[in-house]
Each structure stands twice: as structure tokens, then as C-alpha cells.
PDB file of C-alpha atoms and ligand atoms in Angstrom:
ATOM      1  CA  UNK A  37       6.482  22.144  -6.810  1.00  0.00           C
ATOM      2  CA  UNK A  38       9.047  19.419  -6.118  1.00  0.00           C
ATOM      3  CA  UNK A  39       9.534  19.020  -2.383  1.00  0.00           C
ATOM      4  CA  UNK A  40      12.199  17.250  -0.365  1.00  0.00           C
ATOM      5  CA  UNK A  41      10.453  14.257   1.225  1.00  0.00           C
ATOM      6  CA  UNK A  42      11.860  11.744   3.720  1.00  0.00           C
ATOM      7  CA  UNK A  43      10.064   8.523   4.642  1.00  0.00           C
ATOM      8  CA  UNK A  44      11.512   6.442   7.477  1.00  0.00           C
ATOM      9  CA  UNK A  45      11.318   2.714   6.854  1.00  0.00           C
ATOM     10  CA  UNK A  46      10.609   3.536   3.222  1.00  0.00           C
ATOM     11  CA  UNK A  47      12.579   0.585   1.902  1.00  0.00           C
ATOM     12  CA  UNK A  48       9.578  -1.792   2.062  1.00  0.00           C
ATOM     13  CA  UNK A  49       5.914  -2.232   3.015  1.00  0.00           C
ATOM     14  CA  UNK A  50       3.745   0.791   3.727  1.00  0.00           C
ATOM     15  CA  UNK A  51       6.732   3.146   3.759  1.00  0.00           C
ATOM     16  CA  UNK A  52       7.784   2.128   0.270  1.00  0.00           C
ATOM     17  CA  UNK A  53       4.270   2.692  -1.114  1.00  0.00           C
ATOM     18  CA  UNK A  54       4.267   6.142   0.506  1.00  0.00           C
ATOM     19  CA  UNK A  55       7.692   6.958  -0.950  1.00  0.00           C
ATOM     20  CA  UNK A  56       6.626   5.838  -4.419  1.00  0.00           C
ATOM     21  CA  UNK A  57       3.428   7.907  -4.241  1.00  0.00           C
ATOM     22  CA  UNK A  58       5.397  11.079  -3.480  1.00  0.00           C
ATOM     23  CA  UNK A  59       7.918  10.253  -6.221  1.00  0.00           C
ATOM     24  CA  UNK A  60       5.040   9.710  -8.689  1.00  0.00           C
ATOM     25  CA  UNK A  61       3.827  13.250  -8.073  1.00  0.00           C
ATOM     26  CA  UNK A  62       7.294  14.653  -8.772  1.00  0.00           C
ATOM     27  CA  UNK A  63       8.744  15.126  -5.282  1.00  0.00           C
ATOM     28  CA  UNK A  64      12.384  14.367  -4.445  1.00  0.00           C
ATOM     29  CA  UNK A  65      12.111  11.352  -2.191  1.00  0.00           C
ATOM     30  CA  UNK A  66      14.564   9.812   0.258  1.00  0.00           C
ATOM     31  CA  UNK A  67      13.945   6.719   2.364  1.00  0.00           C
ATOM     32  CA  UNK A  68      15.759   5.374   5.376  1.00  0.00           C
ATOM     33  CA  UNK A  69      16.891   1.773   5.469  1.00  0.00           C
ATOM     34  CA  UNK A  70      18.894  -0.307   7.922  1.00  0.00           C
ATOM     35  CA  UNK A  71      21.216  -1.964   5.438  1.00  0.00           C
ATOM     36  CA  UNK A  72      18.908  -3.266   2.708  1.00  0.00           C
ATOM     37  CA  UNK A  73      19.814  -0.377   0.393  1.00  0.00           C
ATOM     38  CA  UNK A  74      17.348   1.853  -1.410  1.00  0.00           C
ATOM     39  CA  UNK A  75      14.674   0.722  -3.819  1.00  0.00           C
ATOM     40  CA  UNK A  76      15.276   1.822  -7.407  1.00  0.00           C
ATOM     41  CA  UNK A  77      14.680   5.504  -8.109  1.00  0.00           C
ATOM     42  CA  UNK A  78      14.746   6.595  -4.466  1.00  0.00           C
ATOM     43  CA  UNK A  79      17.597   8.065  -2.459  1.00  0.00           C
ATOM     44  CA  UNK A  80      18.478   5.678   0.368  1.00  0.00           C
ATOM     45  CA  UNK A  81      20.014   6.861   3.626  1.00  0.00           C
ATOM     46  CA  UNK A  82      21.116   4.410   6.276  1.00  0.00           C
ATOM     47  CA  UNK A  83      19.429   5.117   9.585  1.00  0.00           C
ATOM     48  CA  UNK A  84      18.196   3.314  12.646  1.00  0.00           C
ATOM     49  CA  UNK A  85      15.668   5.629  14.286  1.00  0.00           C
ATOM     50  CA  UNK A  86      16.694   4.422  17.745  1.00  0.00           C
ATOM     51  CA  UNK A  87      19.881   6.479  17.345  1.00  0.00           C
ATOM     52  CA  UNK A  88      19.691  10.285  17.426  1.00  0.00           C
ATOM     53  CA  UNK A  89      23.137  10.455  15.808  1.00  0.00           C
ATOM     54  CA  UNK A  90      22.011   8.274  12.883  1.00  0.00           C
ATOM     55  CA  UNK A  91      18.826  10.322  12.474  1.00  0.00           C
ATOM     56  CA  UNK A  92      20.900  13.499  12.391  1.00  0.00           C
ATOM     57  CA  UNK A  93      23.352  12.061   9.854  1.00  0.00           C
ATOM     58  CA  UNK A  94      20.510  10.809   7.637  1.00  0.00           C
ATOM     59  CA  UNK A  95      18.900  14.245   7.561  1.00  0.00           C
ATOM     60  CA  UNK A  96      22.258  15.866   6.742  1.00  0.00           C
ATOM     61  CA  UNK A  97      22.645  13.480   3.806  1.00  0.00           C
ATOM     62  CA  UNK A  98      19.148  14.211   2.496  1.00  0.00           C
ATOM     63  CA  UNK A  99      19.645  17.957   2.942  1.00  0.00           C
ATOM     64  CA  UNK A 100      22.864  17.812   0.915  1.00  0.00           C
ATOM     65  CA  UNK A 101      21.174  15.922  -1.913  1.00  0.00           C
ATOM     66  CA  UNK A 102      17.627  17.325  -1.971  1.00  0.00           C
ATOM     67  CA  UNK A 103      17.603  20.405   0.273  1.00  0.00           C
ATOM     68  CA  UNK A 104      15.922  20.742   3.690  1.00  0.00           C
ATOM     69  CA  UNK A 105      13.255  18.128   4.356  1.00  0.00           C
ATOM     70  CA  UNK A 106       9.836  19.694   3.802  1.00  0.00           C
ATOM     71  CA  UNK A 107       7.722  16.573   4.216  1.00  0.00           C
ATOM     72  CA  UNK A 108       8.623  13.883   6.716  1.00  0.00           C
ATOM     73  CA  UNK A 109       6.753  10.639   7.249  1.00  0.00           C
ATOM     74  CA  UNK A 110       7.574   8.818  10.499  1.00  0.00           C
ATOM     75  CA  UNK A 111       6.664   5.329   9.370  1.00  0.00           C
ATOM     76  CA  UNK A 112       9.381   3.024  10.758  1.00  0.00           C
ATOM     77  CA  UNK A 113       7.927   0.636  13.280  1.00  0.00           C
ATOM     78  CA  UNK A 114       8.126  -2.806  14.830  1.00  0.00           C
ATOM     79  CA  UNK A 115       5.982  -5.191  16.819  1.00  0.00           C
ATOM     80  CA  UNK A 116       7.110  -7.542  19.567  1.00  0.00           C
ATOM     81  CA  UNK A 117       3.872  -9.115  20.777  1.00  0.00           C
ATOM     82  CA  UNK A 118       3.341 -11.073  23.949  1.00  0.00           C
ATOM     83  CA  UNK A 119       0.820 -11.071  26.763  1.00  0.00           C
ATOM     84  CA  UNK A 120       1.154  -8.535  29.577  1.00  0.00           C
ATOM     85  CA  UNK A 121       2.336 -11.017  32.192  1.00  0.00           C
ATOM     86  CA  UNK A 122       5.092 -12.284  29.933  1.00  0.00           C
ATOM     87  CA  UNK A 123       6.274  -8.952  28.555  1.00  0.00           C
ATOM     88  CA  UNK A 124       9.723  -7.945  29.728  1.00  0.00           C
ATOM     89  CA  UNK A 125      10.820  -4.378  30.406  1.00  0.00           C
ATOM     90  CA  UNK A 126      13.148  -4.713  27.480  1.00  0.00           C
ATOM     91  CA  UNK A 127      10.364  -5.809  25.090  1.00  0.00           C
ATOM     92  CA  UNK A 128       8.264  -2.854  26.162  1.00  0.00           C
ATOM     93  CA  UNK A 129      11.086  -0.315  25.920  1.00  0.00           C
ATOM     94  CA  UNK A 130      12.432  -1.597  22.621  1.00  0.00           C
ATOM     95  CA  UNK A 131       9.090  -1.095  20.849  1.00  0.00           C
ATOM     96  CA  UNK A 132       8.558   2.306  22.451  1.00  0.00           C
ATOM     97  CA  UNK A 133      12.089   3.354  21.492  1.00  0.00           C
ATOM     98  CA  UNK A 134      11.618   2.478  17.821  1.00  0.00           C
ATOM     99  CA  UNK A 135       7.972   3.495  17.299  1.00  0.00           C
ATOM    100  CA  UNK A 136       7.475   6.460  19.621  1.00  0.00           C
ATOM    101  CA  UNK A 137      10.866   7.886  20.599  1.00  0.00           C
ATOM    102  CA  UNK A 138      12.094   7.180  17.061  1.00  0.00           C
ATOM    103  CA  UNK A 139       9.249   9.254  15.624  1.00  0.00           C
ATOM    104  CA  UNK A 140      10.024  12.021  18.125  1.00  0.00           C
ATOM    105  CA  UNK A 141      13.702  12.034  17.078  1.00  0.00           C
ATOM    106  CA  UNK A 142      12.736  12.252  13.413  1.00  0.00           C
ATOM    107  CA  UNK A 143      10.112  14.983  13.879  1.00  0.00           C
ATOM    108  CA  UNK A 144      12.399  17.031  16.106  1.00  0.00           C
ATOM    109  CA  UNK A 145      15.253  16.900  13.587  1.00  0.00           C
ATOM    110  CA  UNK A 146      12.867  17.694  10.706  1.00  0.00           C
ATOM    111  CA  UNK A 147      11.353  20.647  12.532  1.00  0.00           C
ATOM    112  CA  UNK A 148      14.677  22.545  12.510  1.00  0.00           C
ATOM    113  CA  UNK A 149      14.694  22.958   8.738  1.00  0.00           C
ATOM    114  CA  UNK A 150      10.925  23.391   8.580  1.00  0.00           C
ATOM    115  CA  UNK A 151      11.011  26.275  11.054  1.00  0.00           C
ATOM    116  CA  UNK A 152      13.662  28.000   8.971  1.00  0.00           C
ATOM    117  CA  UNK A 153      11.591  27.454   5.813  1.00  0.00           C
ATOM    118  CA  UNK A 154       8.311  28.277   7.513  1.00  0.00           C
ATOM    119  CA  UNK A 155       6.836  25.272   5.797  1.00  0.00           C
ATOM    120  CA  UNK A 156       6.481  21.673   6.801  1.00  0.00           C
ATOM    121  CA  UNK A 157       4.303  18.602   6.702  1.00  0.00           C
ATOM    122  CA  UNK A 158       4.814  15.942   9.366  1.00  0.00           C
ATOM    123  CA  UNK A 159       2.851  12.703   9.149  1.00  0.00           C
ATOM    124  CA  UNK A 160       3.035   9.948  11.760  1.00  0.00           C
ATOM    125  CA  UNK A 161       1.999   6.393  10.940  1.00  0.00           C
ATOM    126  CA  UNK A 162       0.080   5.122  13.944  1.00  0.00           C
ATOM    127  CA  UNK A 163      -2.367   2.183  13.977  1.00  0.00           C
ATOM    128  CA  UNK A 164      -5.980   1.379  14.748  1.00  0.00           C
ATOM    129  CA  UNK A 165      -4.462  -0.623  17.622  1.00  0.00           C
ATOM    130  CA  UNK A 166      -3.448   2.658  19.261  1.00  0.00           C
ATOM    131  CA  UNK A 167      -7.157   3.347  19.843  1.00  0.00           C
ATOM    132  CA  UNK A 168      -8.609  -0.137  20.206  1.00  0.00           C
ATOM    133  CA  UNK A 169      -5.719  -1.802  22.026  1.00  0.00           C
ATOM    134  CA  UNK A 170      -4.674  -5.286  21.085  1.00  0.00           C
ATOM    135  CA  UNK A 171      -4.269  -8.402  23.184  1.00  0.00           C
ATOM    136  CA  UNK A 172      -0.533  -9.044  23.395  1.00  0.00           C
ATOM    137  CA  UNK A 173       0.240  -5.551  22.196  1.00  0.00           C
ATOM    138  CA  UNK A 174       0.588  -3.425  25.316  1.00  0.00           C
ATOM    139  CA  UNK A 175       3.920  -2.102  24.025  1.00  0.00           C
ATOM    140  CA  UNK A 176       2.808  -1.544  20.420  1.00  0.00           C
ATOM    141  CA  UNK A 177      -0.570   0.027  21.348  1.00  0.00           C
ATOM    142  CA  UNK A 178       1.128   2.373  23.830  1.00  0.00           C
ATOM    143  CA  UNK A 179       3.635   3.472  21.186  1.00  0.00           C
ATOM    144  CA  UNK A 180       0.946   4.080  18.567  1.00  0.00           C
ATOM    145  CA  UNK A 181      -1.406   5.932  20.960  1.00  0.00           C
ATOM    146  CA  UNK A 182       1.561   8.056  22.034  1.00  0.00           C
ATOM    147  CA  UNK A 183       2.031   9.313  18.487  1.00  0.00           C
ATOM    148  CA  UNK A 184      -1.311  11.117  18.702  1.00  0.00           C
ATOM    149  CA  UNK A 185      -0.096  13.126  21.701  1.00  0.00           C
ATOM    150  CA  UNK A 186       3.176  13.874  19.930  1.00  0.00           C
ATOM    151  CA  UNK A 187       1.434  15.049  16.747  1.00  0.00           C
ATOM    152  CA  UNK A 188      -1.111  17.191  18.571  1.00  0.00           C
ATOM    153  CA  UNK A 189       1.551  18.866  20.692  1.00  0.00           C
ATOM    154  CA  UNK A 190       3.636  19.632  17.609  1.00  0.00           C
ATOM    155  CA  UNK A 191       0.513  20.960  15.863  1.00  0.00           C
ATOM    156  CA  UNK A 192       0.071  23.421  18.731  1.00  0.00           C
ATOM    157  CA  UNK A 193       3.745  24.398  18.901  1.00  0.00           C
ATOM    158  CA  UNK A 194       4.371  24.885  15.199  1.00  0.00           C
ATOM    159  CA  UNK A 195       0.954  25.656  13.713  1.00  0.00           C
ATOM    160  CA  UNK A 196       1.617  29.352  13.167  1.00  0.00           C
ATOM    161  CA  UNK A 197       4.783  28.524  11.194  1.00  0.00           C
ATOM    162  CA  UNK A 198       2.858  26.785   8.426  1.00  0.00           C
ATOM    163  CA  UNK A 199       3.859  23.367   9.750  1.00  0.00           C
ATOM    164  CA  UNK A 200       1.183  20.715  10.146  1.00  0.00           C
ATOM    165  CA  UNK A 201       1.443  17.478  12.126  1.00  0.00           C
ATOM    166  CA  UNK A 202      -1.061  14.726  11.504  1.00  0.00           C
ATOM    167  CA  UNK A 203      -1.530  11.040  12.133  1.00  0.00           C
ATOM    168  CA  UNK A 204      -2.630   8.295   9.769  1.00  0.00           C
ATOM    169  CA  UNK A 205      -4.031   5.282  11.596  1.00  0.00           C
ATOM    170  CA  UNK A 206      -4.029   2.239   9.314  1.00  0.00           C
ATOM    171  CA  UNK A 207      -6.136  -0.804  10.005  1.00  0.00           C
ATOM    172  CA  UNK A 208      -4.891  -4.157   8.771  1.00  0.00           C
ATOM    173  CA  UNK A 209      -2.817  -3.727   5.644  1.00  0.00           C
ATOM    174  CA  UNK A 210      -1.197  -6.480   3.602  1.00  0.00           C
ATOM    175  CA  UNK A 211       2.556  -6.279   4.368  1.00  0.00           C
ATOM    176  CA  UNK A 212       5.298  -8.430   5.927  1.00  0.00           C
ATOM    177  CA  UNK A 213       4.077  -7.284   9.353  1.00  0.00           C
ATOM    178  CA  UNK A 214       0.575  -8.725   8.922  1.00  0.00           C
ATOM    179  CA  UNK A 215       1.777 -11.716   6.881  1.00  0.00           C
ATOM    180  CA  UNK A 216       3.499 -12.806  10.082  1.00  0.00           C
ATOM    181  CA  UNK A 217       0.149 -13.145  11.946  1.00  0.00           C
ATOM    182  CA  UNK A 218      -1.272 -16.645  12.543  1.00  0.00           C
ATOM    183  CA  UNK A 219      -4.042 -17.691  10.060  1.00  0.00           C
ATOM    184  CA  UNK A 220      -6.813 -17.855  12.710  1.00  0.00           C
ATOM    185  CA  UNK A 221      -5.935 -14.359  13.971  1.00  0.00           C
ATOM    186  CA  UNK A 222      -6.114 -13.038  10.384  1.00  0.00           C
ATOM    187  CA  UNK A 223      -9.614 -14.507   9.969  1.00  0.00           C
ATOM    188  CA  UNK A 224     -10.696 -13.087  13.327  1.00  0.00           C
ATOM    189  CA  UNK A 225      -9.530  -9.614  12.308  1.00  0.00           C
ATOM    190  CA  UNK A 226     -11.208  -9.758   8.916  1.00  0.00           C
ATOM    191  CA  UNK A 227     -14.559 -10.644  10.496  1.00  0.00           C
ATOM    192  CA  UNK A 228     -14.485  -7.303  12.319  1.00  0.00           C
ATOM    193  CA  UNK A 229     -13.650  -5.112   9.335  1.00  0.00           C
ATOM    194  CA  UNK A 230     -16.773  -3.505   7.805  1.00  0.00           C
ATOM    195  CA  UNK A 231     -15.060  -3.371   4.394  1.00  0.00           C
ATOM    196  CA  UNK A 232     -14.480  -7.123   4.643  1.00  0.00           C
ATOM    197  CA  UNK A 233     -10.912  -7.039   3.375  1.00  0.00           C
ATOM    198  CA  UNK A 234      -7.380  -5.995   4.230  1.00  0.00           C
ATOM    199  CA  UNK A 235      -6.238  -2.590   3.066  1.00  0.00           C
ATOM    200  CA  UNK A 236      -3.498  -1.991   0.527  1.00  0.00           C
ATOM    201  CA  UNK A 237      -0.308  -0.031   1.048  1.00  0.00           C
ATOM    202  CA  UNK A 238      -1.424   2.334  -1.736  1.00  0.00           C
ATOM    203  CA  UNK A 239      -4.538   3.208   0.260  1.00  0.00           C
ATOM    204  CA  UNK A 240      -2.326   4.364   3.134  1.00  0.00           C
ATOM    205  CA  UNK A 241      -0.078   6.267   0.736  1.00  0.00           C
ATOM    206  CA  UNK A 242      -3.086   8.155  -0.665  1.00  0.00           C
ATOM    207  CA  UNK A 243      -4.012   9.425   2.808  1.00  0.00           C
ATOM    208  CA  UNK A 244      -0.431  10.481   3.530  1.00  0.00           C
ATOM    209  CA  UNK A 245       0.061  12.372   0.263  1.00  0.00           C
ATOM    210  CA  UNK A 246      -3.275  14.108   0.855  1.00  0.00           C
ATOM    211  CA  UNK A 247      -2.262  15.265   4.345  1.00  0.00           C
ATOM    212  CA  UNK A 248       1.012  16.554   2.884  1.00  0.00           C
ATOM    213  CA  UNK A 249      -0.730  18.394   0.043  1.00  0.00           C
ATOM    214  CA  UNK A 250      -1.728  22.049  -0.254  1.00  0.00           C
ATOM    215  CA  UNK A 251      -5.359  20.939  -0.121  1.00  0.00           C
ATOM    216  CA  UNK A 252      -4.763  19.836   3.482  1.00  0.00           C
ATOM    217  CA  UNK A 253      -3.025  23.026   4.640  1.00  0.00           C
ATOM    218  CA  UNK A 254      -5.746  23.678   7.251  1.00  0.00           C
ATOM    219  CA  UNK A 255      -5.710  20.131   8.648  1.00  0.00           C
ATOM    220  CA  UNK A 256      -3.430  19.683  11.651  1.00  0.00           C
ATOM    221  CA  UNK A 257      -3.565  17.562  14.789  1.00  0.00           C
ATOM    222  CA  UNK A 258      -5.928  15.205  12.979  1.00  0.00           C
ATOM    223  CA  UNK A 259      -6.052  11.435  13.133  1.00  0.00           C
ATOM    224  CA  UNK A 260      -7.124   9.993   9.804  1.00  0.00           C
ATOM    225  CA  UNK A 261      -8.191   6.358  10.048  1.00  0.00           C
ATOM    226  CA  UNK A 262      -7.622   4.209   6.942  1.00  0.00           C
ATOM    227  CA  UNK A 263      -8.979   0.987   8.332  1.00  0.00           C
ATOM    228  CA  UNK A 264     -12.045  -0.185   6.396  1.00  0.00           C
ATOM    229  CA  UNK A 265     -14.177   0.993   9.334  1.00  0.00           C
ATOM    230  CA  UNK A 266     -12.511  -1.217  11.951  1.00  0.00           C
ATOM    231  CA  UNK A 267     -11.944   1.600  14.445  1.00  0.00           C
ATOM    232  CA  UNK A 268     -15.311   3.355  14.134  1.00  0.00           C
ATOM    233  CA  UNK A 269     -16.442   5.159  17.244  1.00  0.00           C
ATOM    234  CA  UNK A 270     -12.977   6.110  18.425  1.00  0.00           C
TER     235      UNK A 270
HETATM  236  P1  LIG B 549       7.131  -3.710   7.764  1.00  0.00           P
HETATM  237  O1  LIG B 549       7.486  -4.621   8.886  1.00  0.00           O
HETATM  238  O2  LIG B 549       6.825  -4.242   6.415  1.00  0.00           O
HETATM  239  O3  LIG B 549       8.260  -2.568   7.614  1.00  0.00           O
HETATM  240  C1  LIG B 549       8.725  -1.882   8.748  1.00  0.00           C
HETATM  241  C2  LIG B 549       9.671  -0.822   8.295  1.00  0.00           C
HETATM  242  O4  LIG B 549      10.160  -0.107   9.445  1.00  0.00           O
HETATM  243  C3  LIG B 549      10.893  -1.401   7.583  1.00  0.00           C
HETATM  244  O5  LIG B 549      11.303  -0.514   6.583  1.00  0.00           O
HETATM  245  C4  LIG B 549      11.916  -1.434   8.710  1.00  0.00           C
HETATM  246  O6  LIG B 549      13.250  -1.393   8.269  1.00  0.00           O
HETATM  247  C5  LIG B 549      11.573  -0.152   9.431  1.00  0.00           C
HETATM  248  N1  LIG B 549      12.111  -0.114  10.786  1.00  0.00           N
HETATM  249  C6  LIG B 549      11.785  -0.882  11.839  1.00  0.00           C
HETATM  250  N2  LIG B 549      12.497  -0.540  12.918  1.00  0.00           N
HETATM  251  C7  LIG B 549      13.307   0.476  12.535  1.00  0.00           C
HETATM  252  C8  LIG B 549      14.290   1.252  13.183  1.00  0.00           C
HETATM  253  N3  LIG B 549      14.610   1.064  14.466  1.00  0.00           N
HETATM  254  N4  LIG B 549      14.920   2.216  12.487  1.00  0.00           N
HETATM  255  C9  LIG B 549      14.637   2.428  11.190  1.00  0.00           C
HETATM  256  N5  LIG B 549      13.719   1.708  10.501  1.00  0.00           N
HETATM  257  C10 LIG B 549      13.069   0.743  11.175  1.00  0.00           C
HETATM  258  O7  LIG B 549       5.929  -2.870   8.330  1.00  0.00           O
HETATM  259  P2  LIG B 549       4.698  -2.153   7.609  1.00  0.00           P
HETATM  260  O8  LIG B 549       5.087  -1.578   6.319  1.00  0.00           O
HETATM  261  O9  LIG B 549       3.548  -3.042   7.714  1.00  0.00           O
HETATM  262  O10 LIG B 549       4.459  -0.976   8.676  1.00  0.00           O
HETATM  263  C11 LIG B 549       4.890   0.353   8.492  1.00  0.00           C
HETATM  264  C12 LIG B 549       4.284   1.182   9.619  1.00  0.00           C
HETATM  265  O11 LIG B 549       2.861   1.069   9.572  1.00  0.00           O
HETATM  266  C13 LIG B 549       4.717   0.720  11.007  1.00  0.00           C
HETATM  267  O12 LIG B 549       4.911   1.835  11.838  1.00  0.00           O
HETATM  268  C14 LIG B 549       3.529  -0.084  11.475  1.00  0.00           C
HETATM  269  O13 LIG B 549       3.431  -0.107  12.871  1.00  0.00           O
HETATM  270  C15 LIG B 549       2.379   0.669  10.834  1.00  0.00           C
HETATM  271  N6  LIG B 549       1.162  -0.103  10.671  1.00  0.00           N
HETATM  272  C16 LIG B 549       1.123  -1.234   9.898  1.00  0.00           C
HETATM  273  C17 LIG B 549      -0.055  -1.932   9.758  1.00  0.00           C
HETATM  274  C18 LIG B 549      -0.197  -3.137   8.903  1.00  0.00           C
HETATM  275  O14 LIG B 549      -1.288  -3.719   8.893  1.00  0.00           O
HETATM  276  N7  LIG B 549       0.804  -3.564   8.179  1.00  0.00           N
HETATM  277  C19 LIG B 549      -1.262  -1.501  10.451  1.00  0.00           C
HETATM  278  C20 LIG B 549      -1.113  -0.322  11.223  1.00  0.00           C
HETATM  279  C21 LIG B 549       0.062   0.339  11.314  1.00  0.00           C
HETATM  280  P3  LIG B 549      14.043  -2.756   7.892  1.00  0.00           P
HETATM  281  O15 LIG B 549      13.657  -3.123   6.496  1.00  0.00           O
HETATM  282  O16 LIG B 549      15.459  -2.362   8.030  1.00  0.00           O
HETATM  283  O17 LIG B 549      13.618  -3.792   8.906  1.00  0.00           O
END
């Protein structure tokens, strides 16, 4: 079965690994990008998830090329870290708009076709920080915790239509986002990870393709941590 899959922010990092994993199993995969173009072998659609109009246009483009989106992965995300006292309204809202409202826009648009098809797999990429919090990450942690509420509400609304909504909560994964962290912070993080290493983008992709598979048809509203044990107990 070759499904129509859309991964937001699938042009690089975790999103790209997810897109490639779906493509490797024979699905028709599209990724959103904000101007970088699409990686080889994937359909690229230009889309900033902070714009409902761009989200709508991106879906229309994917639908025309691959048919209605059956699997959507809301992966696009940003950080803009600073301590609480220094954080501006704009810094808080900007991160929420991209990570949380953006995921809502994408899931809402995807659900239209999924309801018609009576089939759908929605996966949100959250973070261990959504559960543990992070110093300097009030905005990011709020956005990532919010995804759990979004997914669980969708699971309740759409469960009887054969549509699942789940969350993958990565720990610290080697990508541009974590490369940007200061060296001492990286060491600090690593000391707390039971597995004693960073995760790989492929390890996140494996969890996402599983949740989108037939084998996971009875899993919905779940939060699957892929974090080397960092978030245990939450
Ligand atoms: P990267 O910074 O490597 O990539 C982020 C991706 O999101 C890029 O494709 C970027 O597009 C896209 N993006 C950002 N803002 C928007 C927007 N407004 N509209 C559309 N696309 C956007 O991040 P990662 O691959 O590391 O992270 C992917 C997801 O995983 C994020 O949601 C992140 O929060 C989460 N995560 C990452 C962890 C890690 O350790 N790396 C840990 C836990 C969670 P562009 O190329 O145009 O900038």
C-alpha cells in the first residue's frame, strides 16, 4: 500500500529522516520547505506553517500530485530560548505560532481529507522538554506540552473514523537544532541520559513510521518517548 504522506519541515533534520523512512517503505512522500527546495526524490511544497493560506495551498499541491494526505507528520518547529524575565511577548508567541498553532493548522487541514477517506495517521513531533521543562524554554516547552493536548483531543474526536493522533517525544537528537547548543550544555544533557548518547534522526523516524503503520492501528492519544530514558517517570 503506497500512501500519500506529508512531513512538515521535511527538508532537513528529523523531518528529512522521517520523510526518507516513509519513502523507503514505498509511500509517496511530500515535504514542506520554506525556500530551500526539496531533497532529491521527495516532492517539495513551499509552506510556512504560520500561514493558514500557505498550509492550505501546500495540501492542495500534494493532493493534486499524490492524492489526499493519509499520513501527516507535524514536525516543523523552532526554538527561541531565553530566561523567563527576558522573554518578550513576541518571542513567546512566535514559538507558539510555529510549533503549536502551526501543528493545529496542519492537522486541521489534513483531517478534512482523512475524514472523507475514513483513514488517517497524524503524528506530532513534541519533545522531552514538553514534560520536563527547560530553563530558558518557557515558550518551547509550552508549545511542545500543548501538542499532547491537541493530539489527545483529536484522538477523541476522530477515533471512530479510523484516524489516530499520536505524539513522538524525542530527547536530544543530533541535528542543526542541538548543534547550536553551547558545549557545556551539551555535556550537561548527556550526563542525564541513561543511554549515554544523543539519539539519531533515524531512531525518531522508526517511531513515527511505526505509529503510522497498520500494526499501530489501535494506538491513539499516546506519547511515545524516544529519548534514551531521559524523560523516565513522566
Ligand atoms: P531543525 O532546526 O534541524 O529543522 C527544523 C525544521 O522545521 C526545518 O525544516 C525548518 O524549515 C522547519 N520549520 C521551522 N519553522 C517553520 C515554519 N514556520 N514553517 C514551516 N517549517 C518550519 O530541527 P530538528 O530537525 O532538530 O527538529 C524537528 C522537530 O523535532 C522540531 O519540532 C523540534 O522541536 C523537534 N525536536 C528536536 C529535538 C532535537 O534534539 N533535535 C529534540 C526534541 C524535539 P527551514 O529549513 O525552512 O528552516
